[in-house]
Amino acid sequence: MEGSGEEELGTSQAHSQEGLRDVKGRYRALFNLVKENRDELMNLSSDHGLNEVMDEASGLYSHAGASAQIQALDAQLLVVITDLLQEKASQLFVEGNAFDSSAFAEHLLNFMGFNRLEDEDEENGVATNGRLPQDAWLRVAERAQCCFKTAPTFHYMMGSFVAEPPPKQRVERQKKAPTKEAQRTMPAQLKQMEESHQEATEKEVERILGFLTSYHAEDPTSPISYYEFVIDPTSFSHTVENMFHTSFLLRDGMARMYLDANKLPCIAPVTSGETDKAESAIRKQCIMSISMQSWKDLIEAFEITAPMIPANSQNVE
């Protein structure tokens, strides 16, 4: 049974190869036919030759199963036929140049039923008046109807042409220029606010320096932890303000920071004997940031229960 199946498969493949060769041969025959009968196929009075070639090629293409080789042959034949049709169309255009418009107009008038009156110009012998019947153009339309497909329906490309009034343009009001009195008052107000803010910052820095100095004087040998000094366990915003104001102490050389034996930051005031050394030493600045979670973790790690810098009563609303 297995042997008979293989034989049938081999036989079908042989038949398919033989059919493919036959289709290729018929395509070559079409190429030779077009080449040998080129002048006859280019005759404007007959189109049967090219139509027959195209019909036969279509049958071969559908019968061969559209293999890659057949597709290539069909494409080549289509290119040859297209070139012939292009040359044929150019001949039609050349003959169209000999078109007699007067004869066509006379033939059109006769077809439309133009009624020439008897009164003619005696000198030229030409009818001076004439009349077309009411259905003259209808006759032309009915005659031309068979040459065209149905007319496309009319539609708007951008919707209906409903006229709408244009939107009213807003007239922007011009802002009034500040008067001379306002121009004089505004800088004075800003300057006063800036001076008051700077004065409040300086007072808060001096207040924090007083706390740092008093803590250091109580026990000069015991280091003051930086985090225990600036953190307020009851207020995150006050902690941030303490860090901000303490930075001015470090910047101006009124306090210094160092690391203890556990590599933790400590802070201490700068005494009068250390002022000259602090001025001559190279200062280094860094940016410290703190988040709400870090603030909570530091309170838990250092077991901070009360702030070392009490909130200023003047700043509490």
C-alpha atoms as a printed R data frame, in Angstrom:
    type eleno elety resid chain resno       x       y       z
1   ATOM     1    CA   MET     A     1   0.000   0.000   0.000
2   ATOM     2    CA   GLU     A     2   2.817   2.402   0.820
3   ATOM     3    CA   GLY     A     3   4.492   1.707  -2.507
4   ATOM     4    CA   SER     A     4   1.315   2.440  -4.488
5   ATOM     5    CA   GLY     A     5   0.851   5.761  -2.633
6   ATOM     6    CA   GLU     A     6   4.365   6.904  -3.507
7   ATOM     7    CA   GLU     A     7   3.803   5.961  -7.154
8   ATOM     8    CA   GLU     A     8   0.571   7.982  -7.288
9   ATOM     9    CA   LEU     A     9   2.350  10.974  -5.738
10  ATOM    10    CA   GLY     A    10   5.172  10.746  -8.247
11  ATOM    11    CA   THR     A    11   2.696  10.462 -11.110
12  ATOM    12    CA   SER     A    12   0.758  13.572  -9.960
13  ATOM    13    CA   GLN     A    13   3.996  15.548  -9.679
14  ATOM    14    CA   ALA     A    14   5.021  14.467 -13.168
15  ATOM    15    CA   HIS     A    15   1.636  15.560 -14.540
16  ATOM    16    CA   SER     A    16   1.951  18.940 -12.812
17  ATOM    17    CA   GLN     A    17   5.440  19.468 -14.235
18  ATOM    18    CA   GLU     A    18   4.236  18.509 -17.671
19  ATOM    19    CA   GLY     A    19   1.269  20.906 -17.404
20  ATOM    20    CA   LEU     A    20   3.590  23.710 -16.291
21  ATOM    21    CA   ARG     A    21   5.840  23.139 -19.311
22  ATOM    22    CA   ASP     A    22   2.801  23.213 -21.579
23  ATOM    23    CA   VAL     A    23   1.634  26.559 -20.137
24  ATOM    24    CA   LYS     A    24   5.117  28.010 -20.558
25  ATOM    25    CA   GLY     A    25   5.160  26.909 -24.185
26  ATOM    26    CA   ARG     A    26   1.789  28.544 -24.862
27  ATOM    27    CA   TYR     A    27   2.993  31.781 -23.268
28  ATOM    28    CA   ARG     A    28   6.033  31.742 -25.570
29  ATOM    29    CA   ALA     A    29   3.681  31.195 -28.507
30  ATOM    30    CA   LEU     A    30   1.731  34.303 -27.468
31  ATOM    31    CA   PHE     A    31   4.978  36.304 -27.326
32  ATOM    32    CA   ASN     A    32   5.874  35.167 -30.851
33  ATOM    33    CA   LEU     A    33   2.340  35.962 -32.073
34  ATOM    34    CA   VAL     A    34   2.498  39.519 -30.792
35  ATOM    35    CA   LYS     A    35   5.987  40.005 -32.223
36  ATOM    36    CA   GLU     A    36   5.197  38.634 -35.692
37  ATOM    37    CA   ASN     A    37   1.782  40.330 -36.073
38  ATOM    38    CA   ARG     A    38   2.718  43.666 -34.564
39  ATOM    39    CA   ASP     A    39   1.635  45.734 -37.589
40  ATOM    40    CA   GLU     A    40  -1.706  43.975 -37.813
41  ATOM    41    CA   LEU     A    41  -2.354  44.398 -34.079
42  ATOM    42    CA   MET     A    42  -1.580  48.113 -34.362
43  ATOM    43    CA   ASN     A    43  -4.369  48.569 -36.924
44  ATOM    44    CA   LEU     A    44  -6.865  51.087 -35.544
45  ATOM    45    CA   SER     A    45  -9.816  49.517 -37.315
46  ATOM    46    CA   SER     A    46  -9.622  46.252 -35.349
47  ATOM    47    CA   ASP     A    47  -9.093  45.374 -31.704
48  ATOM    48    CA   HIS     A    48  -9.881  41.677 -31.897
49  ATOM    49    CA   GLY     A    49  -6.227  40.618 -32.052
50  ATOM    50    CA   LEU     A    50  -5.191  42.108 -28.731
51  ATOM    51    CA   ASN     A    51  -8.429  41.039 -27.064
52  ATOM    52    CA   GLU     A    52  -7.864  37.436 -28.095
53  ATOM    53    CA   VAL     A    53  -4.273  37.509 -26.774
54  ATOM    54    CA   MET     A    54  -5.377  38.908 -23.435
55  ATOM    55    CA   ASP     A    55  -8.236  36.415 -23.090
56  ATOM    56    CA   GLU     A    56  -5.937  33.483 -23.777
57  ATOM    57    CA   ALA     A    57  -3.331  34.788 -21.303
58  ATOM    58    CA   SER     A    58  -6.011  35.119 -18.620
59  ATOM    59    CA   GLY     A    59  -7.064  31.524 -19.178
60  ATOM    60    CA   LEU     A    60  -3.502  30.261 -18.960
61  ATOM    61    CA   TYR     A    61  -2.838  32.234 -15.785
62  ATOM    62    CA   SER     A    62  -5.892  30.858 -13.977
63  ATOM    63    CA   HIS     A    63  -5.247  27.290 -15.200
64  ATOM    64    CA   ALA     A    64  -1.593  27.207 -14.084
65  ATOM    65    CA   GLY     A    65  -2.333  27.979 -10.437
66  ATOM    66    CA   ALA     A    66  -0.351  31.256 -10.493
67  ATOM    67    CA   SER     A    67   3.104  29.837  -9.801
68  ATOM    68    CA   ALA     A    68   6.099  32.169  -9.580
69  ATOM    69    CA   GLN     A    69   7.327  31.339 -13.083
70  ATOM    70    CA   ILE     A    70   3.885  31.814 -14.635
71  ATOM    71    CA   GLN     A    71   3.481  35.129 -12.823
72  ATOM    72    CA   ALA     A    72   6.747  36.366 -14.309
73  ATOM    73    CA   LEU     A    73   5.723  35.346 -17.859
74  ATOM    74    CA   ASP     A    74   2.277  36.908 -17.466
75  ATOM    75    CA   ALA     A    75   3.798  40.171 -16.231
76  ATOM    76    CA   GLN     A    76   6.177  40.310 -19.229
77  ATOM    77    CA   LEU     A    77   3.300  39.712 -21.652
78  ATOM    78    CA   LEU     A    78   1.239  42.419 -19.958
79  ATOM    79    CA   VAL     A    79   4.101  44.912 -20.402
80  ATOM    80    CA   VAL     A    80   4.292  44.119 -24.138
81  ATOM    81    CA   ILE     A    81   0.525  44.528 -24.608
82  ATOM    82    CA   THR     A    82   0.571  47.794 -22.630
83  ATOM    83    CA   ASP     A    83   3.275  49.218 -24.908
84  ATOM    84    CA   LEU     A    84   1.195  48.323 -27.978
85  ATOM    85    CA   LEU     A    85  -1.912  49.963 -26.537
86  ATOM    86    CA   GLN     A    86   0.062  53.099 -25.719
87  ATOM    87    CA   GLU     A    87   1.312  53.389 -29.309
88  ATOM    88    CA   LYS     A    88  -2.211  52.771 -30.559
89  ATOM    89    CA   ALA     A    89  -3.553  55.550 -28.367
90  ATOM    90    CA   SER     A    90  -0.922  57.961 -29.689
91  ATOM    91    CA   GLN     A    91  -2.111  57.215 -33.239
92  ATOM    92    CA   LEU     A    92  -5.653  58.057 -32.214
93  ATOM    93    CA   PHE     A    93  -4.433  61.383 -30.890
94  ATOM    94    CA   VAL     A    94  -2.609  62.151 -34.150
95  ATOM    95    CA   GLU     A    95  -5.732  61.425 -36.211
96  ATOM    96    CA   GLY     A    96  -7.781  63.549 -33.827
97  ATOM    97    CA   ASN     A    97  -5.846  66.608 -34.967
98  ATOM    98    CA   ALA     A    98  -7.658  66.403 -38.333
99  ATOM    99    CA   PHE     A    99 -11.052  66.814 -36.623
100 ATOM   100    CA   ASP     A   100 -13.364  69.175 -38.532
101 ATOM   101    CA   SER     A   101 -15.262  71.213 -35.966
102 ATOM   102    CA   SER     A   102 -17.571  72.823 -38.561
103 ATOM   103    CA   ALA     A   103 -18.690  69.470 -39.938
104 ATOM   104    CA   PHE     A   104 -19.252  68.169 -36.414
105 ATOM   105    CA   ALA     A   105 -21.346  71.212 -35.510
106 ATOM   106    CA   GLU     A   106 -23.449  70.789 -38.662
107 ATOM   107    CA   HIS     A   107 -23.993  67.114 -37.908
108 ATOM   108    CA   LEU     A   108 -24.911  67.938 -34.293
109 ATOM   109    CA   LEU     A   109 -27.476  70.524 -35.379
110 ATOM   110    CA   ASN     A   110 -29.108  68.059 -37.767
111 ATOM   111    CA   PHE     A   111 -29.240  65.444 -35.002
112 ATOM   112    CA   MET     A   112 -30.849  67.943 -32.596
113 ATOM   113    CA   GLY     A   113 -33.534  68.830 -35.203
114 ATOM   114    CA   PHE     A   114 -32.460  72.363 -35.969
115 ATOM   115    CA   ASN     A   115 -35.218  74.095 -38.017
116 ATOM   116    CA   ARG     A   116 -33.857  76.491 -40.606
117 ATOM   117    CA   LEU     A   117 -36.253  79.199 -41.715
118 ATOM   118    CA   GLU     A   118 -36.754  80.179 -45.307
119 ATOM   119    CA   ASP     A   119 -35.687  83.806 -44.964
120 ATOM   120    CA   GLU     A   120 -32.070  83.976 -46.078
121 ATOM   121    CA   ASP     A   121 -29.620  86.737 -46.604
122 ATOM   122    CA   GLU     A   122 -29.871  87.654 -50.247
123 ATOM   123    CA   GLU     A   123 -26.151  88.516 -50.563
124 ATOM   124    CA   ASN     A   124 -24.673  85.514 -48.756
125 ATOM   125    CA   GLY     A   125 -27.492  83.006 -49.164
126 ATOM   126    CA   VAL     A   126 -27.266  81.984 -45.494
127 ATOM   127    CA   ALA     A   127 -30.208  81.470 -43.163
128 ATOM   128    CA   THR     A   128 -30.308  84.354 -40.732
129 ATOM   129    CA   ASN     A   129 -32.546  82.744 -38.120
130 ATOM   130    CA   GLY     A   130 -33.220  79.273 -36.853
131 ATOM   131    CA   ARG     A   131 -34.908  77.438 -34.032
132 ATOM   132    CA   LEU     A   132 -34.038  74.418 -31.907
133 ATOM   133    CA   PRO     A   133 -36.836  72.233 -30.605
134 ATOM   134    CA   GLN     A   134 -37.457  72.142 -26.868
135 ATOM   135    CA   ASP     A   135 -36.113  68.575 -26.526
136 ATOM   136    CA   ALA     A   136 -32.951  69.235 -28.567
137 ATOM   137    CA   TRP     A   137 -30.491  68.922 -25.710
138 ATOM   138    CA   LEU     A   138 -32.482  66.025 -24.283
139 ATOM   139    CA   ARG     A   139 -31.770  64.091 -27.473
140 ATOM   140    CA   VAL     A   140 -28.049  64.713 -27.060
141 ATOM   141    CA   ALA     A   141 -28.183  63.609 -23.430
142 ATOM   142    CA   GLU     A   142 -30.029  60.394 -24.261
143 ATOM   143    CA   ARG     A   143 -27.548  59.638 -27.037
144 ATOM   144    CA   ALA     A   144 -24.533  60.267 -24.794
145 ATOM   145    CA   GLN     A   145 -26.017  58.349 -21.886
146 ATOM   146    CA   CYS     A   146 -24.984  54.998 -23.320
147 ATOM   147    CA   CYS     A   147 -21.337  56.081 -23.453
148 ATOM   148    CA   PHE     A   148 -20.991  56.811 -19.732
149 ATOM   149    CA   LYS     A   149 -21.708  55.077 -16.505
150 ATOM   150    CA   THR     A   150 -24.167  56.490 -14.032
151 ATOM   151    CA   ALA     A   151 -23.216  59.933 -12.832
152 ATOM   152    CA   PRO     A   152 -21.758  60.088  -9.324
153 ATOM   153    CA   THR     A   153 -24.065  61.388  -6.661
154 ATOM   154    CA   PHE     A   154 -23.505  64.935  -5.531
155 ATOM   155    CA   HIS     A   155 -22.164  65.327  -2.022
156 ATOM   156    CA   TYR     A   156 -20.420  67.964   0.038
157 ATOM   157    CA   MET     A   157 -16.785  67.409   0.805
158 ATOM   158    CA   MET     A   158 -16.882  69.479   3.986
159 ATOM   159    CA   GLY     A   159 -20.502  69.083   5.047
160 ATOM   160    CA   SER     A   160 -23.369  71.350   4.074
161 ATOM   161    CA   PHE     A   161 -22.823  74.931   3.052
162 ATOM   162    CA   VAL     A   162 -25.014  76.349   5.777
163 ATOM   163    CA   ALA     A   163 -23.932  79.900   6.325
164 ATOM   164    CA   GLU     A   164 -23.137  80.550   9.949
165 ATOM   165    CA   PRO     A   165 -22.201  83.922  11.326
166 ATOM   166    CA   PRO     A   166 -18.533  84.121  12.220
167 ATOM   167    CA   PRO     A   167 -17.795  84.088  15.940
168 ATOM   168    CA   LYS     A   168 -17.339  87.471  17.491
169 ATOM   169    CA   GLN     A   169 -13.759  88.273  18.203
170 ATOM   170    CA   ARG     A   170 -13.021  89.128  21.752
171 ATOM   171    CA   VAL     A   171 -11.590  92.543  22.241
172 ATOM   172    CA   GLU     A   172  -8.971  92.254  24.916
173 ATOM   173    CA   ARG     A   173  -8.984  95.126  27.277
174 ATOM   174    CA   GLN     A   174  -5.679  96.774  27.698
175 ATOM   175    CA   LYS     A   175  -4.396  96.702  31.197
176 ATOM   176    CA   LYS     A   176  -4.086 100.082  32.710
177 ATOM   177    CA   ALA     A   177  -0.545 101.167  33.240
178 ATOM   178    CA   PRO     A   178   0.267 101.768  36.888
179 ATOM   179    CA   THR     A   179   0.254 105.386  37.875
180 ATOM   180    CA   LYS     A   180   3.381 107.181  38.964
181 ATOM   181    CA   GLU     A   181   2.276 106.995  42.587
182 ATOM   182    CA   ALA     A   182   1.824 103.199  42.327
183 ATOM   183    CA   GLN     A   183   5.224 102.854  40.654
184 ATOM   184    CA   ARG     A   184   6.795 104.708  43.541
185 ATOM   185    CA   THR     A   185   4.868 102.766  46.198
186 ATOM   186    CA   MET     A   186   5.422  99.202  44.930
187 ATOM   187    CA   PRO     A   187   9.261  99.147  45.114
188 ATOM   188    CA   ALA     A   188   9.071 100.694  48.571
189 ATOM   189    CA   GLN     A   189   6.671  97.958  49.719
190 ATOM   190    CA   LEU     A   190   8.852  95.197  48.264
191 ATOM   191    CA   LYS     A   191  11.937  96.682  49.830
192 ATOM   192    CA   GLN     A   192  10.182  96.923  53.175
193 ATOM   193    CA   MET     A   193   9.039  93.287  52.990
194 ATOM   194    CA   GLU     A   194  12.536  92.128  52.034
195 ATOM   195    CA   GLU     A   195  14.095  94.055  54.904
196 ATOM   196    CA   SER     A   196  11.566  92.686  57.402
197 ATOM   197    CA   HIS     A   197  12.152  89.112  56.195
198 ATOM   198    CA   GLN     A   198  15.921  89.529  56.380
199 ATOM   199    CA   GLU     A   199  15.646  91.038  59.839
200 ATOM   200    CA   ALA     A   200  13.489  88.114  61.040
201 ATOM   201    CA   THR     A   201  16.018  85.607  59.651
202 ATOM   202    CA   GLU     A   202  18.920  87.338  61.386
203 ATOM   203    CA   LYS     A   203  17.058  87.342  64.692
204 ATOM   204    CA   GLU     A   204  16.245  83.630  64.373
205 ATOM   205    CA   VAL     A   205  19.869  82.804  63.556
206 ATOM   206    CA   GLU     A   206  21.038  84.740  66.631
207 ATOM   207    CA   ARG     A   207  18.454  82.939  68.760
208 ATOM   208    CA   ILE     A   208  19.634  79.509  67.562
209 ATOM   209    CA   LEU     A   209  23.265  80.522  68.167
210 ATOM   210    CA   GLY     A   210  22.309  81.420  71.745
211 ATOM   211    CA   PHE     A   211  20.849  77.942  72.327
212 ATOM   212    CA   LEU     A   212  23.921  76.264  70.789
213 ATOM   213    CA   THR     A   213  26.287  78.333  72.928
214 ATOM   214    CA   SER     A   214  24.380  77.615  76.147
215 ATOM   215    CA   TYR     A   215  24.259  73.829  75.488
216 ATOM   216    CA   HIS     A   216  27.979  73.800  74.744
217 ATOM   217    CA   ALA     A   217  28.787  75.825  77.893
218 ATOM   218    CA   GLU     A   218  26.927  73.371  80.136
219 ATOM   219    CA   ASP     A   219  29.207  70.476  79.088
220 ATOM   220    CA   PRO     A   220  32.042  71.458  76.709
221 ATOM   221    CA   THR     A   221  33.421  67.883  76.538
222 ATOM   222    CA   SER     A   222  30.145  66.300  75.426
223 ATOM   223    CA   PRO     A   223  29.507  66.585  71.653
224 ATOM   224    CA   ILE     A   224  26.148  67.953  70.507
225 ATOM   225    CA   SER     A   225  24.507  65.748  67.892
226 ATOM   226    CA   TYR     A   226  23.476  67.767  64.852
227 ATOM   227    CA   TYR     A   227  20.267  65.822  64.314
228 ATOM   228    CA   GLU     A   228  19.256  66.061  67.990
229 ATOM   229    CA   PHE     A   229  19.925  69.809  67.851
230 ATOM   230    CA   VAL     A   230  17.853  70.679  64.743
231 ATOM   231    CA   ILE     A   231  15.055  68.087  64.859
232 ATOM   232    CA   ASP     A   232  11.746  69.017  66.441
233 ATOM   233    CA   PRO     A   233   9.813  65.763  67.066
234 ATOM   234    CA   THR     A   234   6.530  67.673  67.158
235 ATOM   235    CA   SER     A   235   6.855  69.579  63.867
236 ATOM   236    CA   PHE     A   236   8.445  68.630  60.567
237 ATOM   237    CA   SER     A   237   8.210  72.188  59.209
238 ATOM   238    CA   HIS     A   238   9.988  73.586  62.273
239 ATOM   239    CA   THR     A   239  12.758  71.010  61.744
240 ATOM   240    CA   VAL     A   240  13.272  72.250  58.207
241 ATOM   241    CA   GLU     A   241  13.397  75.861  59.449
242 ATOM   242    CA   ASN     A   242  16.028  74.907  62.054
243 ATOM   243    CA   MET     A   243  18.205  73.295  59.395
244 ATOM   244    CA   PHE     A   244  17.829  76.391  57.212
245 ATOM   245    CA   HIS     A   245  18.816  78.864  59.933
246 ATOM   246    CA   THR     A   246  21.654  76.656  61.243
247 ATOM   247    CA   SER     A   247  23.199  76.707  57.765
248 ATOM   248    CA   PHE     A   248  23.787  80.467  58.167
249 ATOM   249    CA   LEU     A   249  25.783  79.782  61.340
250 ATOM   250    CA   LEU     A   250  28.000  77.374  59.432
251 ATOM   251    CA   ARG     A   251  28.323  79.681  56.436
252 ATOM   252    CA   ASP     A   252  29.327  82.707  58.500
253 ATOM   253    CA   GLY     A   253  31.820  80.697  60.597
254 ATOM   254    CA   MET     A   254  29.905  81.038  63.869
255 ATOM   255    CA   ALA     A   255  29.557  77.247  64.174
256 ATOM   256    CA   ARG     A   256  31.363  74.205  62.917
257 ATOM   257    CA   MET     A   257  30.467  70.591  62.179
258 ATOM   258    CA   TYR     A   258  32.586  67.482  62.679
259 ATOM   259    CA   LEU     A   259  32.168  63.699  62.955
260 ATOM   260    CA   ASP     A   260  32.341  61.900  66.283
261 ATOM   261    CA   ALA     A   261  33.770  58.441  66.957
262 ATOM   262    CA   ASN     A   262  30.640  56.837  65.464
263 ATOM   263    CA   LYS     A   263  30.944  58.892  62.235
264 ATOM   264    CA   LEU     A   264  27.817  60.903  63.129
265 ATOM   265    CA   PRO     A   265  27.651  64.685  62.498
266 ATOM   266    CA   CYS     A   266  28.065  66.948  65.515
267 ATOM   267    CA   ILE     A   267  27.839  70.730  65.860
268 ATOM   268    CA   ALA     A   268  29.628  73.163  68.153
269 ATOM   269    CA   PRO     A   269  29.953  76.950  68.392
270 ATOM   270    CA   VAL     A   270  33.177  78.597  67.294
271 ATOM   271    CA   THR     A   271  34.939  80.287  70.220
272 ATOM   272    CA   SER     A   272  36.839  83.547  69.986
273 ATOM   273    CA   GLY     A   273  40.179  81.696  69.816
274 ATOM   274    CA   GLU     A   274  38.986  79.558  66.924
275 ATOM   275    CA   THR     A   275  37.634  82.485  64.865
276 ATOM   276    CA   ASP     A   276  40.959  83.279  63.182
277 ATOM   277    CA   LYS     A   277  41.514  79.618  62.311
278 ATOM   278    CA   ALA     A   278  37.975  79.333  60.920
279 ATOM   279    CA   GLU     A   279  38.510  82.400  58.723
280 ATOM   280    CA   SER     A   280  41.785  81.064  57.304
281 ATOM   281    CA   ALA     A   281  40.485  77.503  56.804
282 ATOM   282    CA   ILE     A   282  38.891  76.434  53.524
283 ATOM   283    CA   ARG     A   283  35.154  76.121  53.986
284 ATOM   284    CA   LYS     A   284  33.214  73.378  52.264
285 ATOM   285    CA   GLN     A   285  29.487  73.542  51.638
286 ATOM   286    CA   CYS     A   286  27.002  70.766  51.022
287 ATOM   287    CA   ILE     A   287  23.247  70.460  50.515
288 ATOM   288    CA   MET     A   288  21.283  68.474  53.059
289 ATOM   289    CA   SER     A   289  17.779  67.246  52.397
290 ATOM   290    CA   ILE     A   290  15.247  65.598  54.659
291 ATOM   291    CA   SER     A   291  11.931  63.920  53.922
292 ATOM   292    CA   MET     A   292   8.995  63.160  56.171
293 ATOM   293    CA   GLN     A   293  10.007  59.500  56.389
294 ATOM   294    CA   SER     A   294  13.646  60.373  57.158
295 ATOM   295    CA   TRP     A   295  12.450  62.764  59.862
296 ATOM   296    CA   LYS     A   296  10.420  59.976  61.487
297 ATOM   297    CA   ASP     A   297  13.306  57.493  61.217
298 ATOM   298    CA   LEU     A   298  15.773  59.936  62.834
299 ATOM   299    CA   ILE     A   299  13.370  60.634  65.729
300 ATOM   300    CA   GLU     A   300  13.093  56.913  66.367
301 ATOM   301    CA   ALA     A   301  16.839  56.233  65.973
302 ATOM   302    CA   PHE     A   302  18.022  59.031  68.301
303 ATOM   303    CA   GLU     A   303  15.020  58.657  70.629
304 ATOM   304    CA   ILE     A   304  14.225  62.374  70.462
305 ATOM   305    CA   THR     A   305  11.333  63.307  72.727
306 ATOM   306    CA   ALA     A   306  11.657  67.111  73.009
307 ATOM   307    CA   PRO     A   307  13.136  69.799  70.755
308 ATOM   308    CA   MET     A   308  16.445  71.417  71.738
309 ATOM   309    CA   ILE     A   309  15.353  74.562  69.862
310 ATOM   310    CA   PRO     A   310  11.907  75.559  71.072
311 ATOM   311    CA   ALA     A   311   9.602  77.153  68.509
312 ATOM   312    CA   ASN     A   312   9.631  80.949  68.492
313 ATOM   313    CA   SER     A   313   6.388  82.217  69.988
314 ATOM   314    CA   GLN     A   314   6.337  85.106  67.529
315 ATOM   315    CA   ASN     A   315   6.201  82.710  64.555
316 ATOM   316    CA   VAL     A   316   3.406  80.580  66.014
317 ATOM   317    CA   GLU     A   317  -0.036  81.747  64.883
